[in-house]
mmCIF file of C-alpha atoms in Angstrom:
data_model
loop_
_atom_site.group_PDB
_atom_site.id
_atom_site.type_symbol
_atom_site.label_atom_id
_atom_site.label_comp_id
_atom_site.label_asym_id
_atom_site.label_seq_id
_atom_site.Cartn_x
_atom_site.Cartn_y
_atom_site.Cartn_z
ATOM 1 C CA MET Q 1 16.636 -14.256 -13.867
ATOM 2 C CA GLU Q 2 15.742 -10.743 -12.793
ATOM 3 C CA GLU Q 3 15.028 -10.260 -9.121
ATOM 4 C CA VAL Q 4 11.391 -10.669 -8.136
ATOM 5 C CA THR Q 5 10.268 -7.499 -6.394
ATOM 6 C CA ASN Q 6 6.540 -8.120 -5.956
ATOM 7 C CA VAL Q 7 4.083 -10.965 -5.592
ATOM 8 C CA MET Q 8 2.465 -10.540 -9.028
ATOM 9 C CA GLU Q 9 5.714 -11.293 -10.869
ATOM 10 C CA TYR Q 10 5.559 -14.949 -9.864
ATOM 11 C CA GLU Q 11 2.528 -15.585 -12.084
ATOM 12 C CA ALA Q 12 4.458 -15.003 -15.325
ATOM 13 C CA ILE Q 13 7.341 -17.185 -14.096
ATOM 14 C CA ALA Q 14 4.893 -19.972 -13.183
ATOM 15 C CA LYS Q 15 3.249 -19.700 -16.596
ATOM 16 C CA LYS Q 16 6.598 -20.350 -18.309
ATOM 17 C CA LYS Q 17 7.432 -23.291 -16.051
ATOM 18 C CA LEU Q 18 4.184 -25.201 -15.750
ATOM 19 C CA PRO Q 19 2.357 -27.417 -18.243
ATOM 20 C CA LYS Q 20 -0.550 -25.480 -19.765
ATOM 21 C CA MET Q 21 -3.194 -27.689 -18.139
ATOM 22 C CA VAL Q 22 -1.711 -27.102 -14.685
ATOM 23 C CA PHE Q 23 -1.146 -23.353 -15.036
ATOM 24 C CA ASP Q 24 -4.651 -22.844 -16.434
ATOM 25 C CA TYR Q 25 -6.140 -24.820 -13.545
ATOM 26 C CA TYR Q 26 -4.472 -22.554 -10.981
ATOM 27 C CA ALA Q 27 -4.917 -19.280 -12.857
ATOM 28 C CA SER Q 28 -8.416 -19.381 -14.271
ATOM 29 C CA GLY Q 29 -11.746 -18.263 -12.889
ATOM 30 C CA ALA Q 30 -15.351 -19.071 -13.719
ATOM 31 C CA GLU Q 31 -17.007 -18.278 -17.048
ATOM 32 C CA ASP Q 32 -16.280 -14.676 -18.183
ATOM 33 C CA GLN Q 33 -13.748 -14.275 -15.347
ATOM 34 C CA TRP Q 34 -15.279 -10.891 -14.495
ATOM 35 C CA THR Q 35 -15.055 -11.545 -10.760
ATOM 36 C CA LEU Q 36 -11.474 -12.798 -11.227
ATOM 37 C CA ALA Q 37 -10.424 -9.354 -12.489
ATOM 38 C CA GLU Q 38 -12.722 -7.551 -10.044
ATOM 39 C CA ASN Q 39 -11.103 -9.288 -7.027
ATOM 40 C CA ARG Q 40 -7.985 -7.281 -7.956
ATOM 41 C CA ASN Q 41 -9.545 -4.152 -9.421
ATOM 42 C CA ALA Q 42 -11.764 -3.410 -6.438
ATOM 43 C CA PHE Q 43 -8.732 -2.897 -4.191
ATOM 44 C CA SER Q 44 -7.548 -0.115 -6.515
ATOM 45 C CA ARG Q 45 -10.724 1.872 -5.850
ATOM 46 C CA ILE Q 46 -9.988 2.163 -2.117
ATOM 47 C CA LEU Q 47 -7.686 5.029 -1.175
ATOM 48 C CA PHE Q 48 -5.736 5.874 1.962
ATOM 49 C CA ARG Q 49 -6.139 8.723 4.450
ATOM 50 C CA PRO Q 50 -2.693 8.519 6.031
ATOM 51 C CA ARG Q 51 -2.021 10.184 9.379
ATOM 52 C CA ILE Q 52 1.352 11.852 9.760
ATOM 53 C CA LEU Q 53 3.807 12.834 12.491
ATOM 54 C CA ILE Q 54 3.193 9.738 14.557
ATOM 55 C CA ASP Q 55 6.189 7.897 16.022
ATOM 56 C CA VAL Q 56 6.294 4.758 13.893
ATOM 57 C CA SER Q 57 9.763 3.582 14.939
ATOM 58 C CA LYS Q 58 8.231 0.394 16.369
ATOM 59 C CA ILE Q 59 5.570 -1.515 14.485
ATOM 60 C CA ASP Q 60 3.833 -4.615 15.788
ATOM 61 C CA MET Q 61 2.055 -6.708 13.147
ATOM 62 C CA SER Q 62 1.367 -9.712 15.369
ATOM 63 C CA THR Q 63 -2.151 -10.895 16.064
ATOM 64 C CA THR Q 64 -4.135 -13.860 17.317
ATOM 65 C CA VAL Q 65 -6.435 -16.029 15.225
ATOM 66 C CA LEU Q 66 -8.824 -18.280 17.172
ATOM 67 C CA GLY Q 67 -6.486 -17.802 20.133
ATOM 68 C CA PHE Q 68 -3.308 -18.726 18.242
ATOM 69 C CA LYS Q 69 -0.586 -16.119 18.115
ATOM 70 C CA ILE Q 70 0.808 -15.428 14.651
ATOM 71 C CA SER Q 71 3.425 -12.989 13.385
ATOM 72 C CA MET Q 72 1.160 -11.131 10.961
ATOM 73 C CA PRO Q 73 -2.452 -11.174 9.715
ATOM 74 C CA ILE Q 74 -1.367 -12.828 6.449
ATOM 75 C CA MET Q 75 -2.130 -16.542 6.189
ATOM 76 C CA ILE Q 76 -2.171 -19.268 3.548
ATOM 77 C CA ALA Q 77 -5.452 -20.257 1.917
ATOM 78 C CA PRO Q 78 -6.239 -23.823 0.922
ATOM 79 C CA THR Q 79 -5.257 -24.546 -2.679
ATOM 80 C CA ALA Q 80 -5.638 -28.000 -4.193
ATOM 81 C CA MET Q 81 -3.036 -30.347 -5.641
ATOM 82 C CA GLN Q 82 0.146 -28.401 -4.925
ATOM 83 C CA LYS Q 83 2.453 -31.160 -6.161
ATOM 84 C CA MET Q 84 1.323 -30.224 -9.670
ATOM 85 C CA ALA Q 85 3.235 -26.975 -9.058
ATOM 86 C CA HIS Q 86 6.357 -28.458 -7.457
ATOM 87 C CA PRO Q 87 7.436 -31.950 -6.311
ATOM 88 C CA GLU Q 88 7.495 -30.837 -2.658
ATOM 89 C CA GLY Q 89 3.983 -29.451 -2.896
ATOM 90 C CA GLU Q 90 2.250 -29.022 0.453
ATOM 91 C CA TYR Q 91 5.421 -29.946 2.363
ATOM 92 C CA ALA Q 92 7.106 -26.784 1.071
ATOM 93 C CA THR Q 93 4.030 -24.688 1.868
ATOM 94 C CA ALA Q 94 3.839 -26.035 5.417
ATOM 95 C CA ARG Q 95 7.519 -25.300 6.069
ATOM 96 C CA ALA Q 96 7.306 -21.787 4.579
ATOM 97 C CA ALA Q 97 4.226 -20.926 6.674
ATOM 98 C CA SER Q 98 5.833 -22.268 9.822
ATOM 99 C CA ALA Q 99 9.071 -20.335 9.174
ATOM 100 C CA ALA Q 100 7.047 -17.138 8.694
ATOM 101 C CA GLY Q 101 5.156 -17.729 11.944
ATOM 102 C CA THR Q 102 1.779 -17.927 10.262
ATOM 103 C CA ILE Q 103 -1.067 -20.349 9.530
ATOM 104 C CA MET Q 104 -1.353 -22.739 6.599
ATOM 105 C CA THR Q 105 -4.708 -24.130 5.523
ATOM 106 C CA LEU Q 106 -4.432 -27.560 3.912
ATOM 107 C CA SER Q 107 -6.895 -28.395 1.142
ATOM 108 C CA SER Q 108 -9.035 -31.557 1.331
ATOM 109 C CA TRP Q 109 -7.783 -32.108 -2.214
ATOM 110 C CA ALA Q 110 -4.119 -31.916 -1.284
ATOM 111 C CA THR Q 111 -1.522 -34.128 -2.919
ATOM 112 C CA SER Q 112 -0.045 -34.676 0.572
ATOM 113 C CA SER Q 113 -2.000 -36.108 3.501
ATOM 114 C CA VAL Q 114 -2.730 -34.423 6.824
ATOM 115 C CA GLU Q 115 -0.245 -36.807 8.439
ATOM 116 C CA GLU Q 116 2.479 -35.967 5.909
ATOM 117 C CA VAL Q 117 1.997 -32.228 6.416
ATOM 118 C CA ALA Q 118 2.101 -32.694 10.208
ATOM 119 C CA SER Q 119 5.414 -34.552 9.784
ATOM 120 C CA THR Q 120 7.128 -31.408 8.426
ATOM 121 C CA GLY Q 121 7.413 -30.103 11.996
ATOM 122 C CA PRO Q 122 5.589 -27.705 14.286
ATOM 123 C CA GLY Q 123 3.194 -25.078 12.993
ATOM 124 C CA ILE Q 124 -0.393 -23.878 13.285
ATOM 125 C CA ARG Q 125 -2.442 -25.530 10.569
ATOM 126 C CA PHE Q 126 -6.094 -25.469 9.585
ATOM 127 C CA PHE Q 127 -7.837 -28.117 7.488
ATOM 128 C CA GLN Q 128 -10.183 -27.134 4.658
ATOM 129 C CA LEU Q 129 -13.094 -29.527 4.363
ATOM 130 C CA TYR Q 130 -15.344 -30.498 1.491
ATOM 131 C CA VAL Q 131 -18.348 -32.488 2.671
ATOM 132 C CA TYR Q 132 -18.585 -35.757 0.771
ATOM 133 C CA LYS Q 133 -21.826 -37.665 0.244
ATOM 134 C CA ASP Q 134 -20.423 -40.401 2.476
ATOM 135 C CA ARG Q 135 -20.456 -38.840 5.953
ATOM 136 C CA ASN Q 136 -18.229 -41.599 7.324
ATOM 137 C CA VAL Q 137 -15.491 -40.302 5.026
ATOM 138 C CA VAL Q 138 -16.039 -36.796 6.413
ATOM 139 C CA ALA Q 139 -15.923 -37.970 10.021
ATOM 140 C CA GLN Q 140 -12.759 -39.989 9.321
ATOM 141 C CA LEU Q 141 -11.056 -37.030 7.660
ATOM 142 C CA VAL Q 142 -11.906 -34.683 10.517
ATOM 143 C CA ARG Q 143 -10.629 -37.187 13.085
ATOM 144 C CA ARG Q 144 -7.383 -37.586 11.157
ATOM 145 C CA ALA Q 145 -6.920 -33.815 10.982
ATOM 146 C CA GLU Q 146 -7.513 -33.581 14.748
ATOM 147 C CA ARG Q 147 -5.011 -36.359 15.458
ATOM 148 C CA ALA Q 148 -2.455 -34.705 13.171
ATOM 149 C CA GLY Q 149 -2.683 -31.572 15.314
ATOM 150 C CA PHE Q 150 -4.720 -29.354 12.998
ATOM 151 C CA LYS Q 151 -6.350 -26.532 14.936
ATOM 152 C CA ALA Q 152 -9.489 -25.615 12.974
ATOM 153 C CA ILE Q 153 -11.751 -26.716 10.140
ATOM 154 C CA ALA Q 154 -12.374 -24.326 7.261
ATOM 155 C CA LEU Q 155 -15.649 -25.589 5.842
ATOM 156 C CA THR Q 156 -16.053 -24.627 2.187
ATOM 157 C CA VAL Q 157 -19.722 -23.766 1.632
ATOM 158 C CA ASP Q 158 -19.763 -22.316 -1.901
ATOM 159 C CA THR Q 159 -19.208 -25.547 -3.852
ATOM 160 C CA PRO Q 160 -22.363 -27.707 -4.053
ATOM 161 C CA ARG Q 161 -21.269 -27.987 -7.686
ATOM 162 C CA LEU Q 162 -18.013 -26.933 -9.309
ATOM 163 C CA GLY Q 163 -18.037 -23.581 -11.112
ATOM 164 C CA ARG Q 164 -17.701 -23.556 -14.894
ATOM 165 C CA ARG Q 165 -13.992 -23.067 -15.557
ATOM 166 C CA GLU Q 166 -13.711 -23.074 -19.323
ATOM 167 C CA ALA Q 167 -9.949 -23.559 -19.486
ATOM 168 C CA ASP Q 168 -10.359 -26.810 -17.537
ATOM 169 C CA ILE Q 169 -13.091 -27.936 -19.918
ATOM 170 C CA LYS Q 170 -10.926 -27.182 -22.976
ATOM 171 C CA ASN Q 171 -7.898 -28.861 -21.392
ATOM 172 C CA ARG Q 172 -9.938 -31.850 -20.136
ATOM 173 C CA PHE Q 173 -8.321 -31.181 -16.764
ATOM 174 C CA VAL Q 174 -7.351 -34.231 -14.723
ATOM 175 C CA LEU Q 175 -4.850 -34.821 -11.910
ATOM 176 C CA PRO Q 176 -1.524 -35.947 -13.458
ATOM 177 C CA PRO Q 177 -1.144 -39.761 -13.286
ATOM 178 C CA PHE Q 178 1.762 -39.766 -10.803
ATOM 179 C CA LEU Q 179 -0.262 -37.820 -8.203
ATOM 180 C CA THR Q 180 -3.211 -38.700 -5.973
ATOM 181 C CA LEU Q 181 -5.579 -36.880 -3.629
ATOM 182 C CA LYS Q 182 -3.619 -38.182 -0.647
ATOM 183 C CA ASN Q 183 -6.296 -37.680 2.014
ATOM 184 C CA PHE Q 184 -8.574 -40.128 0.194
ATOM 185 C CA GLU Q 185 -6.048 -42.854 -0.617
ATOM 186 C CA GLY Q 186 -7.466 -46.297 0.062
ATOM 187 C CA LEU Q 187 -10.988 -44.949 0.619
ATOM 188 C CA ASP Q 188 -12.389 -46.362 -2.639
ATOM 189 C CA LEU Q 189 -14.072 -43.114 -3.614
ATOM 190 C CA GLY Q 190 -13.687 -43.250 -7.336
ATOM 191 C CA LYS Q 191 -10.778 -41.576 -9.098
ATOM 192 C CA MET Q 192 -10.620 -38.266 -10.855
ATOM 193 C CA ASP Q 193 -10.821 -39.717 -14.347
ATOM 194 C CA GLN Q 194 -10.546 -38.142 -17.742
ATOM 195 C CA ALA Q 195 -14.021 -36.887 -18.566
ATOM 196 C CA SER Q 196 -15.668 -35.325 -21.589
ATOM 197 C CA ASP Q 197 -15.153 -31.962 -19.869
ATOM 198 C CA SER Q 198 -13.286 -31.129 -16.637
ATOM 199 C CA GLY Q 199 -12.322 -34.287 -14.764
ATOM 200 C CA LEU Q 200 -12.559 -32.332 -11.508
ATOM 201 C CA ALA Q 201 -16.103 -31.144 -12.268
ATOM 202 C CA SER Q 202 -17.164 -34.765 -12.854
ATOM 203 C CA TYR Q 203 -15.436 -35.855 -9.630
ATOM 204 C CA VAL Q 204 -17.257 -33.134 -7.645
ATOM 205 C CA ALA Q 205 -20.587 -34.109 -9.220
ATOM 206 C CA GLY Q 206 -20.030 -37.684 -8.096
ATOM 207 C CA GLN Q 207 -18.579 -37.144 -4.631
ATOM 208 C CA ILE Q 208 -19.512 -33.780 -3.058
ATOM 209 C CA ASP Q 209 -22.834 -33.490 -1.229
ATOM 210 C CA ARG Q 210 -25.188 -30.987 -2.860
ATOM 211 C CA THR Q 211 -27.639 -31.249 0.041
ATOM 212 C CA LEU Q 212 -25.174 -29.500 2.383
ATOM 213 C CA SER Q 213 -27.044 -26.989 4.554
ATOM 214 C CA TRP Q 214 -26.794 -25.098 7.858
ATOM 215 C CA LYS Q 215 -27.894 -28.201 9.786
ATOM 216 C CA ASP Q 216 -24.687 -29.873 8.591
ATOM 217 C CA VAL Q 217 -22.614 -27.072 10.117
ATOM 218 C CA GLN Q 218 -24.262 -28.029 13.398
ATOM 219 C CA TRP Q 219 -23.697 -31.744 12.711
ATOM 220 C CA LEU Q 220 -20.006 -31.045 12.182
ATOM 221 C CA GLN Q 221 -19.850 -29.531 15.678
ATOM 222 C CA THR Q 222 -21.167 -32.800 17.109
ATOM 223 C CA ILE Q 223 -18.275 -34.791 15.612
ATOM 224 C CA THR Q 224 -15.411 -32.398 16.403
ATOM 225 C CA SER Q 225 -14.315 -29.997 19.094
ATOM 226 C CA LEU Q 226 -12.289 -28.005 16.564
ATOM 227 C CA PRO Q 227 -13.518 -24.478 15.767
ATOM 228 C CA ILE Q 228 -15.287 -24.223 12.416
ATOM 229 C CA LEU Q 229 -14.670 -21.387 9.985
ATOM 230 C CA VAL Q 230 -17.376 -20.986 7.345
ATOM 231 C CA LYS Q 231 -15.569 -20.237 4.082
ATOM 232 C CA GLY Q 232 -17.526 -18.724 1.219
ATOM 233 C CA VAL Q 233 -19.827 -16.152 2.866
ATOM 234 C CA LEU Q 234 -20.604 -13.025 0.775
ATOM 235 C CA THR Q 235 -23.760 -11.566 2.345
ATOM 236 C CA ALA Q 236 -25.001 -10.113 5.635
ATOM 237 C CA GLU Q 237 -27.825 -12.668 5.719
ATOM 238 C CA ASP Q 238 -25.434 -15.613 5.626
ATOM 239 C CA ALA Q 239 -23.075 -13.928 8.101
ATOM 240 C CA ARG Q 240 -25.929 -13.766 10.626
ATOM 241 C CA LEU Q 241 -26.807 -17.421 9.978
ATOM 242 C CA ALA Q 242 -23.162 -18.419 10.438
ATOM 243 C CA VAL Q 243 -23.135 -16.741 13.854
ATOM 244 C CA GLN Q 244 -26.418 -18.488 14.771
ATOM 245 C CA ALA Q 245 -25.058 -21.851 13.617
ATOM 246 C CA GLY Q 246 -22.136 -21.592 16.029
ATOM 247 C CA ALA Q 247 -19.350 -20.883 13.537
ATOM 248 C CA ALA Q 248 -16.097 -19.745 15.176
ATOM 249 C CA GLY Q 249 -15.378 -17.397 12.283
ATOM 250 C CA ILE Q 250 -16.233 -16.444 8.723
ATOM 251 C CA ILE Q 251 -14.019 -16.341 5.645
ATOM 252 C CA VAL Q 252 -15.399 -13.892 3.098
ATOM 253 C CA SER Q 253 -14.472 -15.720 -0.086
ATOM 254 C CA ASN Q 254 -15.707 -16.176 -3.640
ATOM 255 C CA HIS Q 255 -13.431 -19.202 -4.069
ATOM 256 C CA GLY Q 256 -10.855 -17.156 -5.943
ATOM 257 C CA ALA Q 257 -13.588 -16.187 -8.445
ATOM 258 C CA ARG Q 258 -13.794 -19.857 -9.507
ATOM 259 C CA GLN Q 259 -17.437 -20.582 -8.612
ATOM 260 C CA LEU Q 260 -20.216 -18.070 -9.414
ATOM 261 C CA ASP Q 261 -19.079 -15.323 -11.779
ATOM 262 C CA TYR Q 262 -20.440 -11.786 -11.227
ATOM 263 C CA VAL Q 263 -20.415 -12.032 -7.482
ATOM 264 C CA PRO Q 264 -18.719 -8.945 -6.029
ATOM 265 C CA SER Q 265 -15.055 -8.947 -5.158
ATOM 266 C CA THR Q 266 -14.456 -10.089 -1.608
ATOM 267 C CA ILE Q 267 -13.117 -6.672 -0.538
ATOM 268 C CA MET Q 268 -16.461 -5.140 -1.669
ATOM 269 C CA ALA Q 269 -18.497 -7.771 0.196
ATOM 270 C CA LEU Q 270 -16.368 -7.563 3.343
ATOM 271 C CA GLU Q 271 -17.887 -4.587 5.162
ATOM 272 C CA GLU Q 272 -21.447 -5.888 4.859
ATOM 273 C CA VAL Q 273 -20.380 -9.205 6.421
ATOM 274 C CA VAL Q 274 -18.333 -7.511 9.178
ATOM 275 C CA LYS Q 275 -21.291 -5.307 10.152
ATOM 276 C CA ALA Q 276 -23.640 -8.300 10.259
ATOM 277 C CA ALA Q 277 -21.233 -10.328 12.425
ATOM 278 C CA GLN Q 278 -21.327 -7.453 14.965
ATOM 279 C CA GLY Q 279 -17.971 -8.415 16.438
ATOM 280 C CA ARG Q 280 -19.322 -11.724 17.725
ATOM 281 C CA ILE Q 281 -16.955 -13.790 15.568
ATOM 282 C CA PRO Q 282 -13.892 -12.792 13.546
ATOM 283 C CA VAL Q 283 -14.223 -12.220 9.815
ATOM 284 C CA PHE Q 284 -11.371 -13.028 7.418
ATOM 285 C CA LEU Q 285 -10.938 -12.414 3.695
ATOM 286 C CA ASP Q 286 -9.413 -14.210 0.769
ATOM 287 C CA GLY Q 287 -9.355 -13.280 -2.916
ATOM 288 C CA GLY Q 288 -7.193 -10.854 -4.829
ATOM 289 C CA VAL Q 289 -4.672 -9.921 -2.135
ATOM 290 C CA ARG Q 290 -1.350 -9.218 -3.889
ATOM 291 C CA ARG Q 291 0.078 -6.223 -1.983
ATOM 292 C CA GLY Q 292 0.636 -5.121 1.594
ATOM 293 C CA THR Q 293 -1.677 -2.211 0.798
ATOM 294 C CA ASP Q 294 -4.450 -4.761 0.106
ATOM 295 C CA VAL Q 295 -3.901 -6.310 3.543
ATOM 296 C CA PHE Q 296 -4.205 -2.897 5.214
ATOM 297 C CA LYS Q 297 -7.409 -2.098 3.285
ATOM 298 C CA ALA Q 298 -8.990 -5.399 4.360
ATOM 299 C CA LEU Q 299 -8.137 -4.752 8.010
ATOM 300 C CA ALA Q 300 -9.422 -1.175 7.776
ATOM 301 C CA LEU Q 301 -12.755 -2.587 6.564
ATOM 302 C CA GLY Q 302 -12.930 -4.902 9.571
ATOM 303 C CA ALA Q 303 -11.151 -8.117 8.572
ATOM 304 C CA SER Q 304 -9.163 -9.866 11.310
ATOM 305 C CA GLY Q 305 -6.743 -11.240 8.732
ATOM 306 C CA ILE Q 306 -6.404 -12.349 5.120
ATOM 307 C CA PHE Q 307 -5.515 -15.538 3.255
ATOM 308 C CA ILE Q 308 -3.535 -15.802 0.024
ATOM 309 C CA GLY Q 309 -4.034 -18.592 -2.496
ATOM 310 C CA ARG Q 310 -2.703 -18.192 -6.038
ATOM 311 C CA PRO Q 311 0.481 -16.317 -4.983
ATOM 312 C CA VAL Q 312 1.403 -19.455 -3.031
ATOM 313 C CA VAL Q 313 1.046 -21.903 -5.932
ATOM 314 C CA PHE Q 314 2.700 -19.545 -8.425
ATOM 315 C CA SER Q 315 5.703 -18.867 -6.196
ATOM 316 C CA LEU Q 316 5.869 -22.574 -5.333
ATOM 317 C CA ALA Q 317 6.042 -23.391 -9.050
ATOM 318 C CA ALA Q 318 8.704 -20.737 -9.600
ATOM 319 C CA GLU Q 319 11.050 -21.314 -6.663
ATOM 320 C CA GLY Q 320 9.624 -23.972 -4.370
ATOM 321 C CA GLU Q 321 9.661 -23.328 -0.628
ATOM 322 C CA ALA Q 322 11.974 -20.316 -1.083
ATOM 323 C CA GLY Q 323 9.384 -18.736 -3.395
ATOM 324 C CA ILE Q 324 6.583 -19.012 -0.829
ATOM 325 C CA LYS Q 325 8.873 -17.626 1.882
ATOM 326 C CA LYS Q 326 9.654 -14.679 -0.391
ATOM 327 C CA VAL Q 327 5.952 -14.020 -1.076
ATOM 328 C CA LEU Q 328 5.192 -14.005 2.654
ATOM 329 C CA GLN Q 329 8.186 -11.734 3.322
ATOM 330 C CA MET Q 330 7.308 -9.280 0.544
ATOM 331 C CA LEU Q 331 3.695 -9.001 1.736
ATOM 332 C CA ARG Q 332 4.889 -8.595 5.305
ATOM 333 C CA ASP Q 333 7.366 -5.847 4.361
ATOM 334 C CA GLU Q 334 4.836 -3.989 2.216
ATOM 335 C CA PHE Q 335 2.196 -4.235 4.931
ATOM 336 C CA GLU Q 336 4.618 -2.915 7.552
ATOM 337 C CA LEU Q 337 5.505 0.007 5.287
ATOM 338 C CA THR Q 338 1.823 0.762 4.650
ATOM 339 C CA MET Q 339 1.199 0.808 8.404
ATOM 340 C CA ALA Q 340 4.138 3.139 9.004
ATOM 341 C CA LEU Q 341 3.145 5.547 6.245
ATOM 342 C CA SER Q 342 -0.469 5.537 7.465
ATOM 343 C CA GLY Q 343 0.575 6.253 11.058
ATOM 344 C CA CYS Q 344 -0.401 2.889 12.564
ATOM 345 C CA ARG Q 345 1.881 1.093 15.029
ATOM 346 C CA SER Q 346 -0.284 -1.938 15.751
ATOM 347 C CA LEU Q 347 -3.215 -3.658 14.085
ATOM 348 C CA ASN Q 348 -5.732 -2.158 16.484
ATOM 349 C CA GLU Q 349 -4.673 1.324 15.343
ATOM 350 C CA ILE Q 350 -5.844 0.563 11.795
ATOM 351 C CA THR Q 351 -9.316 2.124 11.557
ATOM 352 C CA ARG Q 352 -12.038 2.754 9.006
ATOM 353 C CA ASN Q 353 -10.911 6.398 8.975
ATOM 354 C CA HIS Q 354 -7.590 5.364 7.417
ATOM 355 C CA ILE Q 355 -9.305 4.616 4.108
ATOM 356 C CA VAL Q 356 -11.912 6.168 1.840
ATOM 357 C CA THR Q 357 -14.120 4.139 -0.484
ATOM 358 C CA GLU Q 358 -16.398 5.220 -3.313
ATOM 359 C CA TRP Q 359 -19.489 4.461 -1.197
ATOM 360 C CA ASP Q 360 -18.422 6.704 1.703
ATOM 361 C CA ALA Q 361 -20.515 9.804 2.279
ATOM 362 C CA PRO Q 362 -18.618 13.041 1.625
ATOM 363 C CA ARG Q 363 -16.808 13.919 4.812
ATOM 364 C CA ALA Q 364 -18.744 16.560 6.684
ATOM 365 C CA ALA Q 365 -17.047 18.620 9.374
ATOM 366 C CA LEU Q 366 -15.026 16.143 11.416
ATOM 367 C CA PRO Q 367 -14.426 17.089 15.051
ATOM 368 C CA ALA Q 368 -11.336 19.263 15.377
ATOM 369 C CA PRO Q 369 -8.263 17.191 16.306
ATOM 370 C CA ARG Q 370 -6.705 17.775 19.709
ATOM 371 C CA LEU Q 371 -2.974 17.476 20.149
#
């Protein structure tokens, strides 16, 4: 096999390796998949304004997220059912994240439990939470995540119903018979059965609470001391409400373009959310990040870090743990190079002036630089 030289190349390898139902589940977006393409395309409309003749012999990419020190602002987003991609599933992801010195977010719908992931060794891990109709299940899950040493809850807020993913409907998507949603084993919650459309959509309709509202974000704070990240914010209005509700951070996310189609790409929604948060809580981004240049653009627009989803499952399918390690390394290397060629030696040197977007006003006379 030819050497993989960028993150995107893993998708084609995964497509060859995986059963169609599984690949389509990971790869597809909602309806027309306009937002799916836009999550990528929008990055290409942001250009750099690199600064030159700056000593970039030493570059520091490290940062802190909710007080935890990590090696780079590139983290792993929650993606469901990773054992469909590779037998080691979430175990491999946890080990790769830990080896890279970064954070893994475990999906509620993982095929490995919070306890199993904790057993892979040390590492900073967040737990993504779907709120089930049965609040006792939610409270139990959160307690288990706490006991297993997870450091934050990423509350997904954009899924009162599952988006219309037509590939899953055509494929009658269902979790393969040898796998289970490990965090719910023995909880008698109904299985993800074959349905007349997407088995997952039917499962969500039966289990996930559509009444979820801001008061529940406050309720969650009464049952856990863990910081809560609100995942799925796309507007200034909701950013302000997240701050008011006591969220510890915001993840600007459109669920990998899998929920409502024709929402903007996350990189286009980012600045509005950052401005509304007014620096009171950190803002992160997921969706469409495939290059180190994308990471730099997100930070220049005010993100404190980014999360990657599909590149993790595709590289996991292709090469297991080694694939995920390679993805994290490639993004790290590209990001470091982008910083160097832009004249930035640390994350706090990355500014809005290092990029230009189509909505920027033409640059009037800037103050003359002083050497």
